[in-house]
């Protein structure tokens, strides 16, 4: 298979097994991202990307990569941004097209993590993220219950909300925003809603000091920070079952689903796209209230 090109990309090591338990080879990972491109690209376009790469497969340690690697093609869009943490400029990859998506898959960048802002306005979030993280013995059913309660509150506040599996044990509830807020404003809003939820259900906690409280679901408001990322809708996860961070309808959540229902084998065959038009009607934030 040497010398094979897919679009602009010279793909390599297509038989390398990236998910040994299934098994799934790199060829199938590339094929998945090609099939899912129309649905994932709207969430990747224009955003700095943090890759989590597994060149030897998920059975071996992977690594996060913010900087575009050496040898990045000239046609891949890059976004240069100064990092206060590293005190240097980072050249982020921005995945605007199917060729870049294939290139990322060929790098074994299984997980594609996106910023909550667009590259042209790093200090201005255009998404609001409620990261619902269950602590054992709580699990996905408890995260589902928390998500449904959160949706009720968001409806009371006049806000739309979209849910997806994290691909692991949690649920992400996300709202599109008009681009006029700072991260401290979105973070404080998510925190305030989290506190409101704790008053309605003993299942839910809202403070990082309660992260390890058994049998609870944390509303992790601190994910709404400029440097934090969210796993992209439709991205693979680097776990043995090759699950996907899958957008869901609220009807699906009510009827009962599990993270392992959505994998590299099943995700691209879904006919409906519950997040279609996600960015069409961005929201303005009201004051949180009881």
PDB file of C-alpha atoms in Angstrom:
ATOM      1  CA  UNK A   1       0.000   0.000   0.000  1.00  0.00           C
ATOM      2  CA  UNK A   2       3.037   2.268  -0.180  1.00  0.00           C
ATOM      3  CA  UNK A   3       2.472   5.465  -2.105  1.00  0.00           C
ATOM      4  CA  UNK A   4      -1.329   5.395  -1.761  1.00  0.00           C
ATOM      5  CA  UNK A   5      -2.879   8.870  -1.714  1.00  0.00           C
ATOM      6  CA  UNK A   6      -6.275   9.888  -0.411  1.00  0.00           C
ATOM      7  CA  UNK A   7      -6.931  13.357  -1.749  1.00  0.00           C
ATOM      8  CA  UNK A   8      -3.787  15.336  -0.947  1.00  0.00           C
ATOM      9  CA  UNK A   9      -2.611  12.910   1.725  1.00  0.00           C
ATOM     10  CA  UNK A  10      -0.055  10.123   1.267  1.00  0.00           C
ATOM     11  CA  UNK A  11      -1.460   7.631   3.759  1.00  0.00           C
ATOM     12  CA  UNK A  12       0.870   5.180   5.498  1.00  0.00           C
ATOM     13  CA  UNK A  13       0.813   2.054   7.666  1.00  0.00           C
ATOM     14  CA  UNK A  14      -2.816   1.354   6.839  1.00  0.00           C
ATOM     15  CA  UNK A  15      -2.690  -2.141   8.346  1.00  0.00           C
ATOM     16  CA  UNK A  16      -1.413  -0.954  11.716  1.00  0.00           C
ATOM     17  CA  UNK A  17      -3.861  -1.990  14.417  1.00  0.00           C
ATOM     18  CA  UNK A  18      -5.018   1.000  16.443  1.00  0.00           C
ATOM     19  CA  UNK A  19      -7.809  -0.681  18.422  1.00  0.00           C
ATOM     20  CA  UNK A  20      -6.472  -4.175  19.249  1.00  0.00           C
ATOM     21  CA  UNK A  21      -9.545  -5.451  21.088  1.00  0.00           C
ATOM     22  CA  UNK A  22     -11.792  -5.185  18.015  1.00  0.00           C
ATOM     23  CA  UNK A  23      -9.433  -5.169  15.998  1.00  0.00           C
ATOM     24  CA  UNK A  24      -9.541  -1.915  14.002  1.00  0.00           C
ATOM     25  CA  UNK A  25      -6.696  -0.801  11.749  1.00  0.00           C
ATOM     26  CA  UNK A  26      -5.676   2.707  10.736  1.00  0.00           C
ATOM     27  CA  UNK A  27      -7.353   2.180   7.358  1.00  0.00           C
ATOM     28  CA  UNK A  28     -10.732   1.869   9.106  1.00  0.00           C
ATOM     29  CA  UNK A  29     -10.061   4.962  11.225  1.00  0.00           C
ATOM     30  CA  UNK A  30      -9.336   6.978   8.070  1.00  0.00           C
ATOM     31  CA  UNK A  31     -12.465   5.588   6.419  1.00  0.00           C
ATOM     32  CA  UNK A  32     -14.545   6.546   9.474  1.00  0.00           C
ATOM     33  CA  UNK A  33     -13.357  10.148   9.404  1.00  0.00           C
ATOM     34  CA  UNK A  34     -14.012  10.358   5.657  1.00  0.00           C
ATOM     35  CA  UNK A  35     -17.594   9.131   6.150  1.00  0.00           C
ATOM     36  CA  UNK A  36     -18.274  11.412   9.104  1.00  0.00           C
ATOM     37  CA  UNK A  37     -16.597  14.496   7.559  1.00  0.00           C
ATOM     38  CA  UNK A  38     -19.850  16.311   6.614  1.00  0.00           C
ATOM     39  CA  UNK A  39     -21.017  16.126  10.232  1.00  0.00           C
ATOM     40  CA  UNK A  40     -17.783  16.715  12.138  1.00  0.00           C
ATOM     41  CA  UNK A  41     -16.268  19.489  10.002  1.00  0.00           C
ATOM     42  CA  UNK A  42     -18.758  22.202  11.096  1.00  0.00           C
ATOM     43  CA  UNK A  43     -17.383  21.767  14.625  1.00  0.00           C
ATOM     44  CA  UNK A  44     -13.719  21.707  13.574  1.00  0.00           C
ATOM     45  CA  UNK A  45     -13.719  24.537  11.038  1.00  0.00           C
ATOM     46  CA  UNK A  46     -12.058  27.716  12.224  1.00  0.00           C
ATOM     47  CA  UNK A  47     -11.062  26.308  15.622  1.00  0.00           C
ATOM     48  CA  UNK A  48      -7.655  25.575  17.130  1.00  0.00           C
ATOM     49  CA  UNK A  49      -7.342  21.839  17.596  1.00  0.00           C
ATOM     50  CA  UNK A  50      -5.555  19.727  20.183  1.00  0.00           C
ATOM     51  CA  UNK A  51      -4.794  16.229  18.956  1.00  0.00           C
ATOM     52  CA  UNK A  52      -4.450  13.113  21.042  1.00  0.00           C
ATOM     53  CA  UNK A  53      -2.323  10.749  19.003  1.00  0.00           C
ATOM     54  CA  UNK A  54      -1.825   7.003  19.344  1.00  0.00           C
ATOM     55  CA  UNK A  55       0.705   5.961  16.676  1.00  0.00           C
ATOM     56  CA  UNK A  56       1.052   2.479  18.178  1.00  0.00           C
ATOM     57  CA  UNK A  57      -2.635   2.096  18.988  1.00  0.00           C
ATOM     58  CA  UNK A  58      -4.700   2.545  22.133  1.00  0.00           C
ATOM     59  CA  UNK A  59      -2.878  -0.344  23.812  1.00  0.00           C
ATOM     60  CA  UNK A  60       0.203   1.889  24.089  1.00  0.00           C
ATOM     61  CA  UNK A  61       0.584   5.338  25.668  1.00  0.00           C
ATOM     62  CA  UNK A  62      -0.563   8.166  23.434  1.00  0.00           C
ATOM     63  CA  UNK A  63       0.256  11.832  23.667  1.00  0.00           C
ATOM     64  CA  UNK A  64      -1.423  15.216  23.369  1.00  0.00           C
ATOM     65  CA  UNK A  65      -0.121  17.500  20.658  1.00  0.00           C
ATOM     66  CA  UNK A  66      -0.964  21.195  20.447  1.00  0.00           C
ATOM     67  CA  UNK A  67       1.835  22.256  18.109  1.00  0.00           C
ATOM     68  CA  UNK A  68       1.598  21.281  14.459  1.00  0.00           C
ATOM     69  CA  UNK A  69       4.140  18.457  14.040  1.00  0.00           C
ATOM     70  CA  UNK A  70       7.257  18.699  11.956  1.00  0.00           C
ATOM     71  CA  UNK A  71       6.445  18.000   8.324  1.00  0.00           C
ATOM     72  CA  UNK A  72       2.954  19.496   8.446  1.00  0.00           C
ATOM     73  CA  UNK A  73       1.909  20.140   4.817  1.00  0.00           C
ATOM     74  CA  UNK A  74       1.851  23.732   3.679  1.00  0.00           C
ATOM     75  CA  UNK A  75      -1.824  23.426   2.737  1.00  0.00           C
ATOM     76  CA  UNK A  76      -2.862  22.711   6.365  1.00  0.00           C
ATOM     77  CA  UNK A  77      -4.185  25.870   7.998  1.00  0.00           C
ATOM     78  CA  UNK A  78      -2.337  26.890  11.171  1.00  0.00           C
ATOM     79  CA  UNK A  79      -3.278  29.339  13.897  1.00  0.00           C
ATOM     80  CA  UNK A  80      -0.458  30.872  15.924  1.00  0.00           C
ATOM     81  CA  UNK A  81      -1.360  31.901  19.458  1.00  0.00           C
ATOM     82  CA  UNK A  82       0.741  32.867  22.468  1.00  0.00           C
ATOM     83  CA  UNK A  83       0.366  30.532  25.454  1.00  0.00           C
ATOM     84  CA  UNK A  84       0.615  32.060  28.918  1.00  0.00           C
ATOM     85  CA  UNK A  85       1.218  28.579  30.341  1.00  0.00           C
ATOM     86  CA  UNK A  86       4.191  27.674  28.148  1.00  0.00           C
ATOM     87  CA  UNK A  87       5.226  31.309  27.551  1.00  0.00           C
ATOM     88  CA  UNK A  88       5.691  30.733  23.857  1.00  0.00           C
ATOM     89  CA  UNK A  89       3.705  30.756  20.652  1.00  0.00           C
ATOM     90  CA  UNK A  90       1.901  27.574  19.682  1.00  0.00           C
ATOM     91  CA  UNK A  91       1.027  26.707  16.107  1.00  0.00           C
ATOM     92  CA  UNK A  92      -2.356  25.024  16.332  1.00  0.00           C
ATOM     93  CA  UNK A  93      -3.805  22.981  13.493  1.00  0.00           C
ATOM     94  CA  UNK A  94      -7.178  24.191  12.204  1.00  0.00           C
ATOM     95  CA  UNK A  95      -9.127  21.488  10.371  1.00  0.00           C
ATOM     96  CA  UNK A  96     -11.153  23.266   7.703  1.00  0.00           C
ATOM     97  CA  UNK A  97     -11.484  20.557   5.067  1.00  0.00           C
ATOM     98  CA  UNK A  98     -11.636  16.798   4.417  1.00  0.00           C
ATOM     99  CA  UNK A  99      -7.963  16.617   3.348  1.00  0.00           C
ATOM    100  CA  UNK A 100      -6.832  17.948   6.729  1.00  0.00           C
ATOM    101  CA  UNK A 101      -9.163  15.491   8.459  1.00  0.00           C
ATOM    102  CA  UNK A 102      -7.602  12.587   6.541  1.00  0.00           C
ATOM    103  CA  UNK A 103      -4.128  13.914   7.357  1.00  0.00           C
ATOM    104  CA  UNK A 104      -5.023  13.960  11.064  1.00  0.00           C
ATOM    105  CA  UNK A 105      -6.375  10.405  10.897  1.00  0.00           C
ATOM    106  CA  UNK A 106      -3.180   9.289   9.155  1.00  0.00           C
ATOM    107  CA  UNK A 107      -1.249  10.719  12.133  1.00  0.00           C
ATOM    108  CA  UNK A 108      -3.353   8.423  14.348  1.00  0.00           C
ATOM    109  CA  UNK A 109      -4.908  11.509  15.929  1.00  0.00           C
ATOM    110  CA  UNK A 110      -7.817   9.470  17.205  1.00  0.00           C
ATOM    111  CA  UNK A 111      -9.203  12.149  19.529  1.00  0.00           C
ATOM    112  CA  UNK A 112      -9.892  15.621  18.154  1.00  0.00           C
ATOM    113  CA  UNK A 113     -10.317  18.183  20.916  1.00  0.00           C
ATOM    114  CA  UNK A 114     -11.680  21.607  20.021  1.00  0.00           C
ATOM    115  CA  UNK A 115     -11.529  25.002  21.688  1.00  0.00           C
ATOM    116  CA  UNK A 116     -14.770  26.708  22.716  1.00  0.00           C
ATOM    117  CA  UNK A 117     -13.761  29.716  20.602  1.00  0.00           C
ATOM    118  CA  UNK A 118     -12.866  30.415  16.993  1.00  0.00           C
ATOM    119  CA  UNK A 119      -9.329  31.239  15.940  1.00  0.00           C
ATOM    120  CA  UNK A 120     -10.203  34.798  14.979  1.00  0.00           C
ATOM    121  CA  UNK A 121     -11.417  35.634  18.536  1.00  0.00           C
ATOM    122  CA  UNK A 122      -9.581  33.546  21.153  1.00  0.00           C
ATOM    123  CA  UNK A 123     -11.006  35.446  24.123  1.00  0.00           C
ATOM    124  CA  UNK A 124     -14.625  35.140  22.944  1.00  0.00           C
ATOM    125  CA  UNK A 125     -16.373  31.774  23.423  1.00  0.00           C
ATOM    126  CA  UNK A 126     -19.126  30.777  21.031  1.00  0.00           C
ATOM    127  CA  UNK A 127     -20.156  27.670  22.968  1.00  0.00           C
ATOM    128  CA  UNK A 128     -21.315  27.102  26.526  1.00  0.00           C
ATOM    129  CA  UNK A 129     -20.284  23.718  27.972  1.00  0.00           C
ATOM    130  CA  UNK A 130     -21.870  21.793  30.836  1.00  0.00           C
ATOM    131  CA  UNK A 131     -19.581  18.815  31.452  1.00  0.00           C
ATOM    132  CA  UNK A 132     -21.601  16.307  33.502  1.00  0.00           C
ATOM    133  CA  UNK A 133     -19.168  13.913  35.140  1.00  0.00           C
ATOM    134  CA  UNK A 134     -20.523  11.035  37.289  1.00  0.00           C
ATOM    135  CA  UNK A 135     -18.525   9.704  40.226  1.00  0.00           C
ATOM    136  CA  UNK A 136     -18.917   5.947  40.926  1.00  0.00           C
ATOM    137  CA  UNK A 137     -21.105   4.263  41.879  1.00  0.00           C
ATOM    138  CA  UNK A 138     -22.942   6.822  39.734  1.00  0.00           C
ATOM    139  CA  UNK A 139     -22.511   6.235  36.028  1.00  0.00           C
ATOM    140  CA  UNK A 140     -24.073   7.073  32.706  1.00  0.00           C
ATOM    141  CA  UNK A 141     -27.712   6.654  33.872  1.00  0.00           C
ATOM    142  CA  UNK A 142     -27.103   9.251  36.589  1.00  0.00           C
ATOM    143  CA  UNK A 143     -25.414  11.576  34.090  1.00  0.00           C
ATOM    144  CA  UNK A 144     -28.502  11.152  31.903  1.00  0.00           C
ATOM    145  CA  UNK A 145     -30.807  12.106  34.780  1.00  0.00           C
ATOM    146  CA  UNK A 146     -28.687  15.200  35.456  1.00  0.00           C
ATOM    147  CA  UNK A 147     -28.756  16.146  31.761  1.00  0.00           C
ATOM    148  CA  UNK A 148     -32.553  15.957  31.628  1.00  0.00           C
ATOM    149  CA  UNK A 149     -32.859  18.146  34.718  1.00  0.00           C
ATOM    150  CA  UNK A 150     -30.378  20.594  33.206  1.00  0.00           C
ATOM    151  CA  UNK A 151     -32.459  20.762  30.046  1.00  0.00           C
ATOM    152  CA  UNK A 152     -35.511  21.710  32.107  1.00  0.00           C
ATOM    153  CA  UNK A 153     -33.594  24.551  33.720  1.00  0.00           C
ATOM    154  CA  UNK A 154     -32.215  25.731  30.384  1.00  0.00           C
ATOM    155  CA  UNK A 155     -35.734  25.795  28.930  1.00  0.00           C
ATOM    156  CA  UNK A 156     -36.898  27.857  31.920  1.00  0.00           C
ATOM    157  CA  UNK A 157     -34.086  30.299  31.138  1.00  0.00           C
ATOM    158  CA  UNK A 158     -35.130  30.429  27.479  1.00  0.00           C
ATOM    159  CA  UNK A 159     -32.000  28.694  26.198  1.00  0.00           C
ATOM    160  CA  UNK A 160     -31.638  25.845  23.733  1.00  0.00           C
ATOM    161  CA  UNK A 161     -29.344  22.969  24.652  1.00  0.00           C
ATOM    162  CA  UNK A 162     -27.784  20.070  22.795  1.00  0.00           C
ATOM    163  CA  UNK A 163     -26.525  16.845  24.367  1.00  0.00           C
ATOM    164  CA  UNK A 164     -23.860  14.352  23.387  1.00  0.00           C
ATOM    165  CA  UNK A 165     -22.092  11.459  24.992  1.00  0.00           C
ATOM    166  CA  UNK A 166     -18.537  12.210  26.008  1.00  0.00           C
ATOM    167  CA  UNK A 167     -17.718   8.791  24.594  1.00  0.00           C
ATOM    168  CA  UNK A 168     -16.792   7.661  28.080  1.00  0.00           C
ATOM    169  CA  UNK A 169     -18.940   7.874  31.221  1.00  0.00           C
ATOM    170  CA  UNK A 170     -20.274  11.431  31.039  1.00  0.00           C
ATOM    171  CA  UNK A 171     -22.546  13.690  29.036  1.00  0.00           C
ATOM    172  CA  UNK A 172     -21.817  17.094  27.517  1.00  0.00           C
ATOM    173  CA  UNK A 173     -24.652  19.595  27.252  1.00  0.00           C
ATOM    174  CA  UNK A 174     -23.736  22.478  24.953  1.00  0.00           C
ATOM    175  CA  UNK A 175     -25.389  25.697  23.792  1.00  0.00           C
ATOM    176  CA  UNK A 176     -24.316  27.967  20.910  1.00  0.00           C
ATOM    177  CA  UNK A 177     -23.551  31.541  21.940  1.00  0.00           C
ATOM    178  CA  UNK A 178     -23.493  34.915  20.278  1.00  0.00           C
ATOM    179  CA  UNK A 179     -19.895  36.076  20.196  1.00  0.00           C
ATOM    180  CA  UNK A 180     -20.091  38.861  22.745  1.00  0.00           C
ATOM    181  CA  UNK A 181     -19.137  37.254  26.068  1.00  0.00           C
ATOM    182  CA  UNK A 182     -15.889  36.674  27.953  1.00  0.00           C
ATOM    183  CA  UNK A 183     -14.912  33.324  29.412  1.00  0.00           C
ATOM    184  CA  UNK A 184     -15.368  34.566  32.971  1.00  0.00           C
ATOM    185  CA  UNK A 185     -18.991  35.356  32.090  1.00  0.00           C
ATOM    186  CA  UNK A 186     -19.715  31.931  30.581  1.00  0.00           C
ATOM    187  CA  UNK A 187     -17.876  30.185  33.410  1.00  0.00           C
ATOM    188  CA  UNK A 188     -19.842  32.086  36.047  1.00  0.00           C
ATOM    189  CA  UNK A 189     -23.107  31.348  34.254  1.00  0.00           C
ATOM    190  CA  UNK A 190     -22.434  27.595  34.132  1.00  0.00           C
ATOM    191  CA  UNK A 191     -21.429  27.699  37.794  1.00  0.00           C
ATOM    192  CA  UNK A 192     -24.629  29.533  38.756  1.00  0.00           C
ATOM    193  CA  UNK A 193     -26.777  27.023  36.869  1.00  0.00           C
ATOM    194  CA  UNK A 194     -24.855  24.180  38.526  1.00  0.00           C
ATOM    195  CA  UNK A 195     -25.607  25.638  41.966  1.00  0.00           C
ATOM    196  CA  UNK A 196     -29.276  25.947  40.995  1.00  0.00           C
ATOM    197  CA  UNK A 197     -29.294  22.277  39.981  1.00  0.00           C
ATOM    198  CA  UNK A 198     -27.853  21.207  43.343  1.00  0.00           C
ATOM    199  CA  UNK A 199     -30.877  22.793  45.009  1.00  0.00           C
ATOM    200  CA  UNK A 200     -33.191  20.670  42.900  1.00  0.00           C
ATOM    201  CA  UNK A 201     -31.427  17.330  43.181  1.00  0.00           C
ATOM    202  CA  UNK A 202     -29.067  15.768  45.757  1.00  0.00           C
ATOM    203  CA  UNK A 203     -27.550  13.816  42.861  1.00  0.00           C
ATOM    204  CA  UNK A 204     -25.782  16.919  41.520  1.00  0.00           C
ATOM    205  CA  UNK A 205     -22.746  18.766  42.906  1.00  0.00           C
ATOM    206  CA  UNK A 206     -21.237  21.950  41.552  1.00  0.00           C
ATOM    207  CA  UNK A 207     -17.871  22.469  43.275  1.00  0.00           C
ATOM    208  CA  UNK A 208     -14.508  20.952  42.376  1.00  0.00           C
ATOM    209  CA  UNK A 209     -14.006  20.117  46.071  1.00  0.00           C
ATOM    210  CA  UNK A 210     -16.896  17.645  45.648  1.00  0.00           C
ATOM    211  CA  UNK A 211     -15.362  15.863  42.647  1.00  0.00           C
ATOM    212  CA  UNK A 212     -14.817  12.638  44.590  1.00  0.00           C
ATOM    213  CA  UNK A 213     -18.172  12.573  46.379  1.00  0.00           C
ATOM    214  CA  UNK A 214     -19.432   9.043  45.601  1.00  0.00           C
ATOM    215  CA  UNK A 215     -22.668   8.623  43.684  1.00  0.00           C
ATOM    216  CA  UNK A 216     -22.886  12.220  42.469  1.00  0.00           C
ATOM    217  CA  UNK A 217     -22.704  14.039  39.122  1.00  0.00           C
ATOM    218  CA  UNK A 218     -20.406  17.052  38.946  1.00  0.00           C
ATOM    219  CA  UNK A 219     -21.312  20.055  36.792  1.00  0.00           C
ATOM    220  CA  UNK A 220     -17.737  20.976  35.886  1.00  0.00           C
ATOM    221  CA  UNK A 221     -18.001  24.697  35.191  1.00  0.00           C
ATOM    222  CA  UNK A 222     -14.208  25.085  35.053  1.00  0.00           C
ATOM    223  CA  UNK A 223     -14.200  23.583  31.573  1.00  0.00           C
ATOM    224  CA  UNK A 224     -15.304  27.025  30.377  1.00  0.00           C
ATOM    225  CA  UNK A 225     -11.793  28.485  30.299  1.00  0.00           C
ATOM    226  CA  UNK A 226      -9.925  29.862  27.302  1.00  0.00           C
ATOM    227  CA  UNK A 227      -7.305  27.106  27.231  1.00  0.00           C
ATOM    228  CA  UNK A 228      -9.674  24.177  27.874  1.00  0.00           C
ATOM    229  CA  UNK A 229     -10.952  21.926  25.113  1.00  0.00           C
ATOM    230  CA  UNK A 230     -13.979  19.746  24.489  1.00  0.00           C
ATOM    231  CA  UNK A 231     -13.881  16.463  22.613  1.00  0.00           C
ATOM    232  CA  UNK A 232     -15.465  17.265  19.260  1.00  0.00           C
ATOM    233  CA  UNK A 233     -18.878  15.880  18.396  1.00  0.00           C
ATOM    234  CA  UNK A 234     -18.337  12.740  16.303  1.00  0.00           C
ATOM    235  CA  UNK A 235     -14.701  12.326  17.389  1.00  0.00           C
ATOM    236  CA  UNK A 236     -13.469   8.852  18.211  1.00  0.00           C
ATOM    237  CA  UNK A 237     -12.330   8.115  21.748  1.00  0.00           C
ATOM    238  CA  UNK A 238      -9.099   6.293  22.494  1.00  0.00           C
ATOM    239  CA  UNK A 239     -10.591   3.462  24.516  1.00  0.00           C
ATOM    240  CA  UNK A 240     -10.747  -0.251  23.584  1.00  0.00           C
ATOM    241  CA  UNK A 241     -14.363  -0.142  22.332  1.00  0.00           C
ATOM    242  CA  UNK A 242     -13.657   2.725  19.863  1.00  0.00           C
ATOM    243  CA  UNK A 243     -16.630   4.729  21.062  1.00  0.00           C
ATOM    244  CA  UNK A 244     -17.614   8.084  19.563  1.00  0.00           C
ATOM    245  CA  UNK A 245     -18.670  11.323  21.248  1.00  0.00           C
ATOM    246  CA  UNK A 246     -22.149  11.100  19.811  1.00  0.00           C
ATOM    247  CA  UNK A 247     -24.727  13.887  19.460  1.00  0.00           C
ATOM    248  CA  UNK A 248     -28.090  12.709  20.729  1.00  0.00           C
ATOM    249  CA  UNK A 249     -31.659  13.896  20.592  1.00  0.00           C
ATOM    250  CA  UNK A 250     -33.364  14.529  23.899  1.00  0.00           C
ATOM    251  CA  UNK A 251     -35.823  11.790  22.969  1.00  0.00           C
ATOM    252  CA  UNK A 252     -32.946   9.311  22.748  1.00  0.00           C
ATOM    253  CA  UNK A 253     -31.645  10.385  26.138  1.00  0.00           C
ATOM    254  CA  UNK A 254     -35.092   9.945  27.697  1.00  0.00           C
ATOM    255  CA  UNK A 255     -35.548   6.521  26.111  1.00  0.00           C
ATOM    256  CA  UNK A 256     -32.183   5.287  27.384  1.00  0.00           C
ATOM    257  CA  UNK A 257     -28.879   4.876  25.563  1.00  0.00           C
ATOM    258  CA  UNK A 258     -25.350   3.888  26.565  1.00  0.00           C
ATOM    259  CA  UNK A 259     -21.960   5.241  25.410  1.00  0.00           C
ATOM    260  CA  UNK A 260     -21.024   1.884  23.908  1.00  0.00           C
ATOM    261  CA  UNK A 261     -24.042   2.074  21.580  1.00  0.00           C
ATOM    262  CA  UNK A 262     -22.078   4.535  19.426  1.00  0.00           C
ATOM    263  CA  UNK A 263     -18.803   3.281  17.979  1.00  0.00           C
ATOM    264  CA  UNK A 264     -16.641   3.498  14.892  1.00  0.00           C
ATOM    265  CA  UNK A 265     -18.899   0.801  13.395  1.00  0.00           C
ATOM    266  CA  UNK A 266     -22.270   2.432  14.063  1.00  0.00           C
ATOM    267  CA  UNK A 267     -21.841   6.207  14.322  1.00  0.00           C
ATOM    268  CA  UNK A 268     -21.705   7.092  10.640  1.00  0.00           C
ATOM    269  CA  UNK A 269     -24.767   4.983   9.785  1.00  0.00           C
ATOM    270  CA  UNK A 270     -27.164   7.143  11.812  1.00  0.00           C
ATOM    271  CA  UNK A 271     -29.603   8.908   9.491  1.00  0.00           C
ATOM    272  CA  UNK A 272     -30.569  11.808  11.733  1.00  0.00           C
ATOM    273  CA  UNK A 273     -28.160  14.469  12.905  1.00  0.00           C
ATOM    274  CA  UNK A 274     -29.556  15.907  16.168  1.00  0.00           C
ATOM    275  CA  UNK A 275     -27.009  18.754  16.089  1.00  0.00           C
ATOM    276  CA  UNK A 276     -27.696  19.827  12.507  1.00  0.00           C
ATOM    277  CA  UNK A 277     -27.805  23.626  12.360  1.00  0.00           C
ATOM    278  CA  UNK A 278     -26.235  23.916  15.821  1.00  0.00           C
ATOM    279  CA  UNK A 279     -24.677  27.323  15.088  1.00  0.00           C
ATOM    280  CA  UNK A 280     -27.698  28.756  13.240  1.00  0.00           C
ATOM    281  CA  UNK A 281     -29.373  30.340  16.286  1.00  0.00           C
ATOM    282  CA  UNK A 282     -26.774  31.438  18.847  1.00  0.00           C
ATOM    283  CA  UNK A 283     -28.060  32.359  22.275  1.00  0.00           C
ATOM    284  CA  UNK A 284     -27.713  35.309  24.636  1.00  0.00           C
ATOM    285  CA  UNK A 285     -27.223  34.600  28.322  1.00  0.00           C
ATOM    286  CA  UNK A 286     -29.933  35.566  30.813  1.00  0.00           C
ATOM    287  CA  UNK A 287     -29.346  35.803  34.521  1.00  0.00           C
ATOM    288  CA  UNK A 288     -29.581  32.440  36.277  1.00  0.00           C
ATOM    289  CA  UNK A 289     -32.590  32.362  38.564  1.00  0.00           C
ATOM    290  CA  UNK A 290     -34.595  29.879  40.556  1.00  0.00           C
TER     291      UNK A 290
END
